[in-house]
Coordinates of C-alpha atoms and ligand atoms in Angstrom, one line a residue:
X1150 CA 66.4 -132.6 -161.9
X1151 CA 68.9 -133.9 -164.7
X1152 CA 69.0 -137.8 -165.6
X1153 CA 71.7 -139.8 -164.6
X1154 CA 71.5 -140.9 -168.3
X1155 CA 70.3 -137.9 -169.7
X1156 CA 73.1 -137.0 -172.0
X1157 CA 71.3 -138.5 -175.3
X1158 CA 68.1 -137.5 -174.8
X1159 CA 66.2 -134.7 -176.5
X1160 CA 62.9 -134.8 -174.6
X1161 CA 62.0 -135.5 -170.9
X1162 CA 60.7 -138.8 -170.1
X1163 CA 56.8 -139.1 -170.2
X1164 CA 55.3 -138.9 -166.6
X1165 CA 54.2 -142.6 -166.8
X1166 CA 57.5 -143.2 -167.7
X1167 CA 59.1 -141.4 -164.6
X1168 CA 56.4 -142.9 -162.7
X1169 CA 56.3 -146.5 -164.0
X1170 CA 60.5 -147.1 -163.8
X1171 CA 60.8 -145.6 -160.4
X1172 CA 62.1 -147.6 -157.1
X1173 CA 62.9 -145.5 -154.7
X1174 CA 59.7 -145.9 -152.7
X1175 CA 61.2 -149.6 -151.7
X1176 CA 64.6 -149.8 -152.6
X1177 CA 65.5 -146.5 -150.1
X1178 CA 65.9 -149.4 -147.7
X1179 CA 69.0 -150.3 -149.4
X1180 CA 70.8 -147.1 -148.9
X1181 CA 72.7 -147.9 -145.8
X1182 CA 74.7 -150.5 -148.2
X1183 CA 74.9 -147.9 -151.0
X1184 CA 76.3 -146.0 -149.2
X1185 CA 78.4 -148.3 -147.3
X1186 CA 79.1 -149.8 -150.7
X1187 CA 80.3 -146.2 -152.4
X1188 CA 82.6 -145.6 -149.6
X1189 CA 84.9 -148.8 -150.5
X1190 CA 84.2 -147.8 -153.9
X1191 CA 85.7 -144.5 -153.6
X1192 CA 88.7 -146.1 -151.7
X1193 CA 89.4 -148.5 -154.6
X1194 CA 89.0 -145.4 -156.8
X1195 CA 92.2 -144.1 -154.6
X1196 CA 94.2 -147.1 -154.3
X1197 CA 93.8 -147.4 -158.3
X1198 CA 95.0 -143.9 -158.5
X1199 CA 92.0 -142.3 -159.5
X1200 CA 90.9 -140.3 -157.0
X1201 CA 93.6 -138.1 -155.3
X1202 CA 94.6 -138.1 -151.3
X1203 CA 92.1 -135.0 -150.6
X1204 CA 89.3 -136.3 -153.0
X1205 CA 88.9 -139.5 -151.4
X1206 CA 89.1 -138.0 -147.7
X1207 CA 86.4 -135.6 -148.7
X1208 CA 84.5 -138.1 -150.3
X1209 CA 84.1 -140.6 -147.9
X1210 CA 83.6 -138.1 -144.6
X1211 CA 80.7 -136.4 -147.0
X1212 CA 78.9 -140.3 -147.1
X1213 CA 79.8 -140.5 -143.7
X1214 CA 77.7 -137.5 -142.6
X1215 CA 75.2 -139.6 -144.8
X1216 CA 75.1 -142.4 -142.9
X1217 CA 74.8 -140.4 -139.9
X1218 CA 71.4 -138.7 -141.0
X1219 CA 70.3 -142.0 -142.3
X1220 CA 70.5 -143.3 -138.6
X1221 CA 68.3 -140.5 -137.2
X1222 CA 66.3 -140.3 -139.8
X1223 CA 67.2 -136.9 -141.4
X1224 CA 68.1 -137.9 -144.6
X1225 CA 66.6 -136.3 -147.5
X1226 CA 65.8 -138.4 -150.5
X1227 CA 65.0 -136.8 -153.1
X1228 CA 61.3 -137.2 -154.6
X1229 CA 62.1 -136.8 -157.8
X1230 CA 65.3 -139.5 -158.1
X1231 CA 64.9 -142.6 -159.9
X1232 CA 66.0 -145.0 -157.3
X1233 CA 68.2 -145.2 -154.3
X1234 CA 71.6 -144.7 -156.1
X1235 CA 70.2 -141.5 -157.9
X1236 CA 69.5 -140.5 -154.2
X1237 CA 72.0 -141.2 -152.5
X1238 CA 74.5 -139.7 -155.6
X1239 CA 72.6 -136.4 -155.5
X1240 CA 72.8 -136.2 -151.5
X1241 CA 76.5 -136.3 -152.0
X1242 CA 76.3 -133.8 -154.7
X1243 CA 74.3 -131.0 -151.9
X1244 CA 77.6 -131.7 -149.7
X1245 CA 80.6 -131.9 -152.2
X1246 CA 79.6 -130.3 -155.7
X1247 CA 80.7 -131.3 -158.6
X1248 CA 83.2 -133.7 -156.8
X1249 CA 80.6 -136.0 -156.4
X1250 CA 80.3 -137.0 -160.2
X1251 CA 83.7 -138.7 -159.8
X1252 CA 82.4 -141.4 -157.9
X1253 CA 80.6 -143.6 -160.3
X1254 CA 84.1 -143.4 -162.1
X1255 CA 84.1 -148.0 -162.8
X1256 CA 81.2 -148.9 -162.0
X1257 CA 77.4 -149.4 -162.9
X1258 CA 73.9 -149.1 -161.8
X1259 CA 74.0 -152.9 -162.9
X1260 CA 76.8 -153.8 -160.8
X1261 CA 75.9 -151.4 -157.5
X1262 CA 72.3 -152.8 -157.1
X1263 CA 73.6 -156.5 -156.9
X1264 CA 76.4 -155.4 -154.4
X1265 CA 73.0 -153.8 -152.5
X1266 CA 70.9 -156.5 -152.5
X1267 CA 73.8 -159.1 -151.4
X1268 CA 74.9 -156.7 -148.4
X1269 CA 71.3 -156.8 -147.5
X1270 CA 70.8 -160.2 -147.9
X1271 CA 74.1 -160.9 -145.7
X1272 CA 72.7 -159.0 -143.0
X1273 CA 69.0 -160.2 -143.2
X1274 CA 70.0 -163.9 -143.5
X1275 CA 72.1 -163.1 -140.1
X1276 CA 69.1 -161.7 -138.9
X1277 CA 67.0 -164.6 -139.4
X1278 CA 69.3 -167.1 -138.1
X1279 CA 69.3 -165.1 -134.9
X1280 CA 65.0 -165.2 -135.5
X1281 CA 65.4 -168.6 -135.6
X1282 CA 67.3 -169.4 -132.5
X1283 CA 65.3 -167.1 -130.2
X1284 CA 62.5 -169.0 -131.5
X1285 CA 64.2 -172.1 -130.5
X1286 CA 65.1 -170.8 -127.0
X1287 CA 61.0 -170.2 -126.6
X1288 CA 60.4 -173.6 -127.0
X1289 CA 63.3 -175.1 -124.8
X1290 CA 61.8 -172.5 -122.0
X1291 CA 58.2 -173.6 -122.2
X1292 CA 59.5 -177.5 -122.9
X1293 CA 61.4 -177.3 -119.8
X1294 CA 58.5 -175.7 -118.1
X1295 CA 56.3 -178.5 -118.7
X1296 CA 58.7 -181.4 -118.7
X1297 CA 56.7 -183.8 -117.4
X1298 CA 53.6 -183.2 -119.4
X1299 CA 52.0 -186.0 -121.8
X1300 CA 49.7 -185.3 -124.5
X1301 CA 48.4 -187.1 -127.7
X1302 CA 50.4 -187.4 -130.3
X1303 CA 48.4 -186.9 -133.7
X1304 CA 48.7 -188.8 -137.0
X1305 CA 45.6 -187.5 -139.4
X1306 CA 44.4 -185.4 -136.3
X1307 CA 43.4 -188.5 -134.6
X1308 CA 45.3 -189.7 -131.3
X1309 CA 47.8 -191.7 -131.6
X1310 CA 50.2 -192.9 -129.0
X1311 CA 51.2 -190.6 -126.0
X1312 CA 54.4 -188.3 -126.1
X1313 CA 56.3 -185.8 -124.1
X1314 CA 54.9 -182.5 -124.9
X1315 CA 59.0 -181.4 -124.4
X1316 CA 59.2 -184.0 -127.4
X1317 CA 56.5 -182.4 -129.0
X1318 CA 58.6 -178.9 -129.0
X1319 CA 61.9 -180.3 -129.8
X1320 CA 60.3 -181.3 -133.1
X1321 CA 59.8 -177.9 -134.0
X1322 CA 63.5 -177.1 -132.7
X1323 CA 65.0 -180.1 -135.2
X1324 CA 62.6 -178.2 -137.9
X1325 CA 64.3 -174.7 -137.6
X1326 CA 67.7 -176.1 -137.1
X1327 CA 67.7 -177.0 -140.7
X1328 CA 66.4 -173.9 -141.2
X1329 CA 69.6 -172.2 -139.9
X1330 CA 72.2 -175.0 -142.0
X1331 CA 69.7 -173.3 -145.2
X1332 CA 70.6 -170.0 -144.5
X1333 CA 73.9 -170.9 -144.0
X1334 CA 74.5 -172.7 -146.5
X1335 CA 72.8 -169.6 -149.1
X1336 CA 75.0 -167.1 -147.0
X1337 CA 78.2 -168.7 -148.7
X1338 CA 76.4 -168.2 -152.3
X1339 CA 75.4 -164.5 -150.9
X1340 CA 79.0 -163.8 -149.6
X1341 CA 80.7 -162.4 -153.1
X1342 CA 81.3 -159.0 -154.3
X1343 CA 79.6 -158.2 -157.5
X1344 CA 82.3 -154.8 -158.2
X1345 CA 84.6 -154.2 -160.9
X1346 CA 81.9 -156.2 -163.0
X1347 CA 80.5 -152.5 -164.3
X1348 CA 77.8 -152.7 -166.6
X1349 CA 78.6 -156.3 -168.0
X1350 CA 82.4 -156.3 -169.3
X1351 CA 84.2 -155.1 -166.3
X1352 CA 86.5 -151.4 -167.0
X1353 CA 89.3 -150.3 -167.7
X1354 CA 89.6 -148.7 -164.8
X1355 CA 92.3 -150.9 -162.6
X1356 CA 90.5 -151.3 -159.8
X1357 CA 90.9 -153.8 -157.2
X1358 CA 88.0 -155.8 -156.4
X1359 CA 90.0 -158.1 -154.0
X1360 CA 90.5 -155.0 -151.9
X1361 CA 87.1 -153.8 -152.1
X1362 CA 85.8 -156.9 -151.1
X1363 CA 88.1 -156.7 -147.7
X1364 CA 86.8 -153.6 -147.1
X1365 CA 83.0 -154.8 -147.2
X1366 CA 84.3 -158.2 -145.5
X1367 CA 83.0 -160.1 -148.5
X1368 CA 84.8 -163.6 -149.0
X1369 CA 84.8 -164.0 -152.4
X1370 CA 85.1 -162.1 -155.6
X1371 CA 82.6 -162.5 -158.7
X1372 CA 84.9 -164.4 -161.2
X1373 CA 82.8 -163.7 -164.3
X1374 CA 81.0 -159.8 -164.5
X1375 CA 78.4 -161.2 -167.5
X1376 CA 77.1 -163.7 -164.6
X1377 CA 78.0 -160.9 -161.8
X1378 CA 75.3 -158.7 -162.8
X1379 CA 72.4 -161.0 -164.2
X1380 CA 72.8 -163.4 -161.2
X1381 CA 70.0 -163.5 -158.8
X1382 CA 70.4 -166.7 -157.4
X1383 CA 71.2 -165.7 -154.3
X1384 CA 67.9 -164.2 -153.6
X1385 CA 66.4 -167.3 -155.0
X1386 CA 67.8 -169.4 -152.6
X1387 CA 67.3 -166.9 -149.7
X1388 CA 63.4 -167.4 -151.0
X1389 CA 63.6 -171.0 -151.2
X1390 CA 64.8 -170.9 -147.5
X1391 CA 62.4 -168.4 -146.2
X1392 CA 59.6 -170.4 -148.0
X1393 CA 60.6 -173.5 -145.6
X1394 CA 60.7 -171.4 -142.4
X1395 CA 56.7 -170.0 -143.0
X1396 CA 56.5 -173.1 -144.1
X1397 CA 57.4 -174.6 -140.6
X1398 CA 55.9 -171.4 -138.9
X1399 CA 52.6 -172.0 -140.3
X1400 CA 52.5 -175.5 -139.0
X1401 CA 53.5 -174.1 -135.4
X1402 CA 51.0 -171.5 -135.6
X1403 CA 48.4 -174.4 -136.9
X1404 CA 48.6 -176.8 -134.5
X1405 CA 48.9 -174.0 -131.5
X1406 CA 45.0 -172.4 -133.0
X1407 CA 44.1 -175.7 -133.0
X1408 CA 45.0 -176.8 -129.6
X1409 CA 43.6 -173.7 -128.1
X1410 CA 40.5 -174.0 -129.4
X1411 CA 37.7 -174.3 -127.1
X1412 CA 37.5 -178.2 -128.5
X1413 CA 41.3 -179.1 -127.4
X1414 CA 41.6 -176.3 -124.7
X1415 CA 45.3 -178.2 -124.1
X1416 CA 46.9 -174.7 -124.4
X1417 CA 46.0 -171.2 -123.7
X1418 CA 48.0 -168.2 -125.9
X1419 CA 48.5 -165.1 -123.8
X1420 CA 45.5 -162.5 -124.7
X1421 CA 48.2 -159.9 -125.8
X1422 CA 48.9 -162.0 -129.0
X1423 CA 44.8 -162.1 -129.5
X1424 CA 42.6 -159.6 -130.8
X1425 CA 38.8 -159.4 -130.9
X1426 CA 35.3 -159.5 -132.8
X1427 CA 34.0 -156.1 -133.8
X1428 CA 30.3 -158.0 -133.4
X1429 CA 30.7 -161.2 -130.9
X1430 CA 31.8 -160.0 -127.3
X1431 CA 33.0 -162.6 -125.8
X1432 CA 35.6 -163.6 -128.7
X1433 CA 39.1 -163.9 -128.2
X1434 CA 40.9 -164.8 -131.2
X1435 CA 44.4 -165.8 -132.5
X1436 CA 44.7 -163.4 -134.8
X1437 CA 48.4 -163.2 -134.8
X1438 CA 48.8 -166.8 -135.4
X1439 CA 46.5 -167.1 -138.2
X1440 CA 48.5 -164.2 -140.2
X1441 CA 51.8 -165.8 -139.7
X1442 CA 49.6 -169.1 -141.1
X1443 CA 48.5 -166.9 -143.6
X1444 CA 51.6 -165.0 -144.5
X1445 CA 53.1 -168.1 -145.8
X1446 CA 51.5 -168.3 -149.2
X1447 CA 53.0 -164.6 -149.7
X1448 CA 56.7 -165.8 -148.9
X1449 CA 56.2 -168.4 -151.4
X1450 CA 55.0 -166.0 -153.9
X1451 CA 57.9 -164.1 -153.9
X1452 CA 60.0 -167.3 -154.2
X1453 CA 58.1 -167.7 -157.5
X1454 CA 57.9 -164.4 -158.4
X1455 CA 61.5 -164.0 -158.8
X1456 CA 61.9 -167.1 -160.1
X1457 CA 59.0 -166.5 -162.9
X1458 CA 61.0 -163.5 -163.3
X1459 CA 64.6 -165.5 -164.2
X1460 CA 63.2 -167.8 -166.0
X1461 CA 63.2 -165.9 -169.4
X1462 CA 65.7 -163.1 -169.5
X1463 CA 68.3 -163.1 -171.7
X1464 CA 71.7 -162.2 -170.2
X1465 CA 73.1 -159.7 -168.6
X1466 CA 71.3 -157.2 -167.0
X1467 CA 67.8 -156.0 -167.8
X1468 CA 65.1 -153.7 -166.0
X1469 CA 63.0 -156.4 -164.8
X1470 CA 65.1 -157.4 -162.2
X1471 CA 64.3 -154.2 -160.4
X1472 CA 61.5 -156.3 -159.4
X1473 CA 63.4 -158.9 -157.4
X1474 CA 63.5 -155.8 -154.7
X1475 CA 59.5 -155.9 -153.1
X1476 CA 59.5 -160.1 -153.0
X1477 CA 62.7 -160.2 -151.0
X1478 CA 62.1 -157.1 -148.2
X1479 CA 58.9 -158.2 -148.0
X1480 CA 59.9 -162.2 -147.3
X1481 CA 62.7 -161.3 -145.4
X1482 CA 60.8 -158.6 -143.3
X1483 CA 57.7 -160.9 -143.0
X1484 CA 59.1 -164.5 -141.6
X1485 CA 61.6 -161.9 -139.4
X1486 CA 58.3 -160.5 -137.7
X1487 CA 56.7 -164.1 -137.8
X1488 CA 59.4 -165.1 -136.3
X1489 CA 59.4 -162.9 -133.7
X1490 CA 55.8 -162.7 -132.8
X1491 CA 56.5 -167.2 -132.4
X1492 CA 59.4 -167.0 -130.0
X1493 CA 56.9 -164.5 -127.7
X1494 CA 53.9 -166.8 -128.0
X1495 CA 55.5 -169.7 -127.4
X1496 CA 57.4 -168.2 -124.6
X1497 CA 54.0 -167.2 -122.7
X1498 CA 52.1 -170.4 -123.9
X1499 CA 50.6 -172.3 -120.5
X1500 CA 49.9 -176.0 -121.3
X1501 CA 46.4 -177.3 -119.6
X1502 CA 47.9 -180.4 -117.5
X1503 CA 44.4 -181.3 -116.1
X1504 CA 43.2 -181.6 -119.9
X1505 CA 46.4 -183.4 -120.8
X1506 CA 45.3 -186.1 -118.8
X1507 CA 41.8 -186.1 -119.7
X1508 CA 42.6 -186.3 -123.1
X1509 CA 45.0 -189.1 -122.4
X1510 CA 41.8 -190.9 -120.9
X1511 CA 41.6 -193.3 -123.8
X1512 CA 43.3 -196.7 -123.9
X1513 CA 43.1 -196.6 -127.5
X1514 CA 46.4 -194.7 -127.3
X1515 CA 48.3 -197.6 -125.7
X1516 CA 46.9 -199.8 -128.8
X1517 CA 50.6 -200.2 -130.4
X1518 CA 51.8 -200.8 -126.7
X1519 CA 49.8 -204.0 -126.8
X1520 CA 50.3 -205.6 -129.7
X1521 CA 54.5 -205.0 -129.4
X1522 CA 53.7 -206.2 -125.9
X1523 CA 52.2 -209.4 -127.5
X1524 CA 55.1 -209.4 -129.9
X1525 CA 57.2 -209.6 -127.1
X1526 CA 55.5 -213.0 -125.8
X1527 CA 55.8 -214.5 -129.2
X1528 CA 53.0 -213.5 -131.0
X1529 CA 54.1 -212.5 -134.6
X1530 CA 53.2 -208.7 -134.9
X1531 CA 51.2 -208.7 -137.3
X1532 CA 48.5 -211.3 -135.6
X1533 CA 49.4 -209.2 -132.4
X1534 CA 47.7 -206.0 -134.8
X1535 CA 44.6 -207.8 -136.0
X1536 CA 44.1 -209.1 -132.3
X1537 CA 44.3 -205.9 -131.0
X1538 CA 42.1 -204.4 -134.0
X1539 CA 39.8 -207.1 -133.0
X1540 CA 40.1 -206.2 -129.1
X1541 CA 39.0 -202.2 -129.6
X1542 CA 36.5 -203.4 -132.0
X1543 CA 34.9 -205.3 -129.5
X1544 CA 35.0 -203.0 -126.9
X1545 CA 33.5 -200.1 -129.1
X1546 CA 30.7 -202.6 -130.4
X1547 CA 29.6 -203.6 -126.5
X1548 CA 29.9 -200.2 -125.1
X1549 CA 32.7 -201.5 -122.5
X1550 CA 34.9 -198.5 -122.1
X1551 CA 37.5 -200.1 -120.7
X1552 CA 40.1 -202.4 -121.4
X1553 CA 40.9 -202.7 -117.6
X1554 CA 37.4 -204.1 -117.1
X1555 CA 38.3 -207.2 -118.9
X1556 CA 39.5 -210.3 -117.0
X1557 CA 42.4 -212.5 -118.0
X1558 CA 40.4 -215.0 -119.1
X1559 CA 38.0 -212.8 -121.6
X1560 CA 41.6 -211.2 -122.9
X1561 CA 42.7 -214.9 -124.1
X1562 CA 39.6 -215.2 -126.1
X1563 CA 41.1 -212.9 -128.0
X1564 CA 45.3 -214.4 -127.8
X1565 CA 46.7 -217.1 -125.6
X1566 CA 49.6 -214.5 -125.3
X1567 CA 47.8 -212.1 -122.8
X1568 CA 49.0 -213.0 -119.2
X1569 CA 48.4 -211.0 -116.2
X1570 CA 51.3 -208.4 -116.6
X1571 CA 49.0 -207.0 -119.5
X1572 CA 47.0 -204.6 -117.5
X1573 CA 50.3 -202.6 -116.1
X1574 CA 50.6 -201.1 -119.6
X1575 CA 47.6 -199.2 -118.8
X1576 CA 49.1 -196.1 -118.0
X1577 CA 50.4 -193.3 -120.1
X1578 CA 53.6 -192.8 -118.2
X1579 CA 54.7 -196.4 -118.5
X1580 CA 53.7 -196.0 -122.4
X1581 CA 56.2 -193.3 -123.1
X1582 CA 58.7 -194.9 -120.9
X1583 CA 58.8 -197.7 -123.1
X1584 CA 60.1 -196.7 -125.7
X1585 CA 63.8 -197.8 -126.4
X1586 CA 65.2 -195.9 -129.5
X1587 CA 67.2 -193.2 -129.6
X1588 CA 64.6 -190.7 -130.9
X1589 CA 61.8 -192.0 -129.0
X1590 CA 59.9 -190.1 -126.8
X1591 CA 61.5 -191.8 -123.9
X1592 CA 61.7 -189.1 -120.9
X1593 CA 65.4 -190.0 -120.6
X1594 CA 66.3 -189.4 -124.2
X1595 CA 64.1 -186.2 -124.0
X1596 CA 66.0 -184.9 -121.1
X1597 CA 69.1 -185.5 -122.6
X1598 CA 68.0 -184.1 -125.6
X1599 CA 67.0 -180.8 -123.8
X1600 CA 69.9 -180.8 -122.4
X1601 CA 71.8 -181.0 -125.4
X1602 CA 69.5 -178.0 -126.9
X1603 CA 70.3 -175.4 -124.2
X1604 CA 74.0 -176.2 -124.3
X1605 CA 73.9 -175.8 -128.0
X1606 CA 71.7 -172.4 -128.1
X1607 CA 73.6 -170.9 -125.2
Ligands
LIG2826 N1 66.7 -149.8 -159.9 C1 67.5 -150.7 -160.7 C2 67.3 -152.1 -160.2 O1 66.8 -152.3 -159.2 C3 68.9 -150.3 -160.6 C4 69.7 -150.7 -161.8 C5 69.3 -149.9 -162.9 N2 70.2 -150.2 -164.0 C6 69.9 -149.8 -165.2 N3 70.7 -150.1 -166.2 N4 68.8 -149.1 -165.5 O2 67.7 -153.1 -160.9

């Protein structure tokens, strides 16, 4: 097969060579924009004059018919082409001739590739988003489900005070909305059409970029085709992004192995998100979750992969940034799956009420309650702390469970604030009722914060 390039060459490239420089085994999956992308192109080519009425129409139903076999799959790419424009060029070729060689008429591998990768990033950052809310929508369904559940809440994995397990999954919810406002916000940088930038100096060829960037519903046009081409920002910050969602989906999928395990047993996760021991029969393990856990490190390599890759290339364009392709489809297809595989676990989690409460079984959790219930009488907090240090100390040291088993008077020993109103704080329900700010944990802010949730993911 002739090279693209091969005009001023003498000898073939060396196998290695072929071998070594080639990308269409991953970047086929940008042909759907290629081609997309070399249909406005060849429309530009016509409004600019350069392609006549019956070229253009034959042009643009031949990449049609492309499209068509790339949806069911018929598409031929050829082994032997260097990357995905090479394939998708010599396609066109086997349907319109020598026609075909008109339409890289303006424009560069350099430039083509970026418009790829941002048409794919466009469509996988709106992918992600919608990920990210069905992931939300999993955890208003199973918060809702168990609305009235309380469980620990954890600081350094040991109890701490009790909270709403619905506040427990909003957290996660206020977590990926700022993932959305990331991808968002990196959409706008994505948005803008690389074309008319050529190799580096833009052509001579009149083309209007404006117009091409209508046609591929871009918002913006590159202002500067040096930067145009060597720019990989975008996928940077797509990276950076993705790296905070695993992130966030590998603390999800932490704390949901840990609470399943047979220690916690708080939660159960659906068997058809487990797999089993080749060896130990009975096992049941959470193998999906500790892959998404374990899938994070690999997002953020390709974040400083790319990166790595920027960090010393002198402008424009040079080969290396072929490699920006494997980090990015592997990120992007990666916390998609993750994603996925969440909003289905989460959906079919069952929370363990009966161990909620004996996990709750503890007074030390209603610790803070006291000493801001001492506060309250007058004691200044932090004497209320060290008396209430002092209190679990004491009950620890004597082997006296309970804090209910103390009288009044055996209390004051320990503050002449106690009065008899003391022991009502004993219960969980009152201890989560308590709580007065806006983002406590308060049953009444939680409901109106679920509330607020479904309206806004509906
Ligand atoms: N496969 C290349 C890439 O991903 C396409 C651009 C090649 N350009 C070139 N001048 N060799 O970057």
């Amino acid at each position: 097969m002739k090279k693209l390039w091969g005009g001023i060459f003498q000898k073939d490239p060396d196998v290695l060579t072929q071998e070594f420089t080639a990308s269409l085994g991953f970047d086929r999956r940008l042909a759907p924009y290629d081609i997309a992308g070399s249909i406005a192109h060849v429309k530009t080519l016509y409004k600019a004059g350069i392609l006549k009425r019956d070229e253009r129409n034959r042009l643009v139903s031949a990449l049609e018919r492309l499209t068509v076999s790339l949806r069911r799959g018929t598409f031929q790419f050829h082994p032997e082409c260097e990357d995905v424009h090479t394939a998708v060029e010599y396609a066109l070729g086997k349907k319109v001739g020598t026609l075909a060689q008109k339409l890289h008429t303006g424009r560069s591998r350099n430039d083509q590739v970026v418009l790829d990768m941002r048409l794919y990033s466009k469509d996988a950052a709106c992918a992600l988003i919608g990920g990210v809310c069905g992931l939300q929508r999993s955890l208003i369904a199973v918060a809702q489900r168990y609305n009235d559940v309380i469980i620990p809440g954890y600081t350094h994995l040991r109890k701490a005070q009790p909270v709403l397990f619905a506040h427990y999954c909003l957290a996660y919810c206020e977590m990926l909305e700022r993932d959305k406002a990331r991808l968002n916000d990196a959409l706008k940088r994505i948005d803008v059409l690389p074309m008319g930038s050529a190799a580096l100096a833009g052509t001579s060829f009149a083309l209007d970029s404006a117009y091409t960037a209508r046609l591929l519903g871009f918002a913006r046009v590159s202002a500067n085709s040096i930067d145009a081409v060597s720019d990989r920002d975008f996928i940077i910050e797509l990276l950076s992004a993705l790296s905070i969602t695993a992130m966030h989906l590998s603390r999800l999928s932490e704390d949901l192995i840990l609470y399943s395990s047979e220690e916690f047993s708080l939660v159960s996760i659906d068997e058809r998100f487990c797999t089993g021991s080749s060896i130990m029969p009975h096992k049941i393990n959470p193998d999906t979750l500790e892959l998404v856990r374990g899938s994070a490190p690999e997002v953020f390599g390709s974040l400083i992969t790319v990166l790595a890759l920027m960090k010393g290339l002198p402008l424009s364009y040079n080969r290396d940034l072929q490699n920006d392709k494997k980090a990015l489809f592997y990120s992007c297809e990666c916390v998609q799956t993750s994603l996925a595989l969440c909003a289905k676990i989460v959906a079919t989690l069952t929370v363990n009420k009966k161990r909620a409460g004996e996990m709750l079984a503890d007074e030390r959790l209603l610790a803070t309650d006291i000493a801001e219930y001492l506060t309250k009488k007058g004691c200044p907090f932090r004497e209320a702390h060290r008396v209430v240090g002092a209190l679990f100390r004491e009950l620890r040291t004597k082997r006296r469970t309970s804090l209910g088993s103390l009288s009044l008077k055996e209390l004051r020993k320990f503050s002449r604030y106690f009065e008899r109103d003391v022991f009502t704080l004993l219960d969980v329900k009152r201890s989560v009722s308590c709580k007065e700010t806006a983002s406590s944990t308060n049953p009444v802010r939680v409901k109106r914060a679920l509330t607020r949730w479904k309206k806004a993911l509906s």
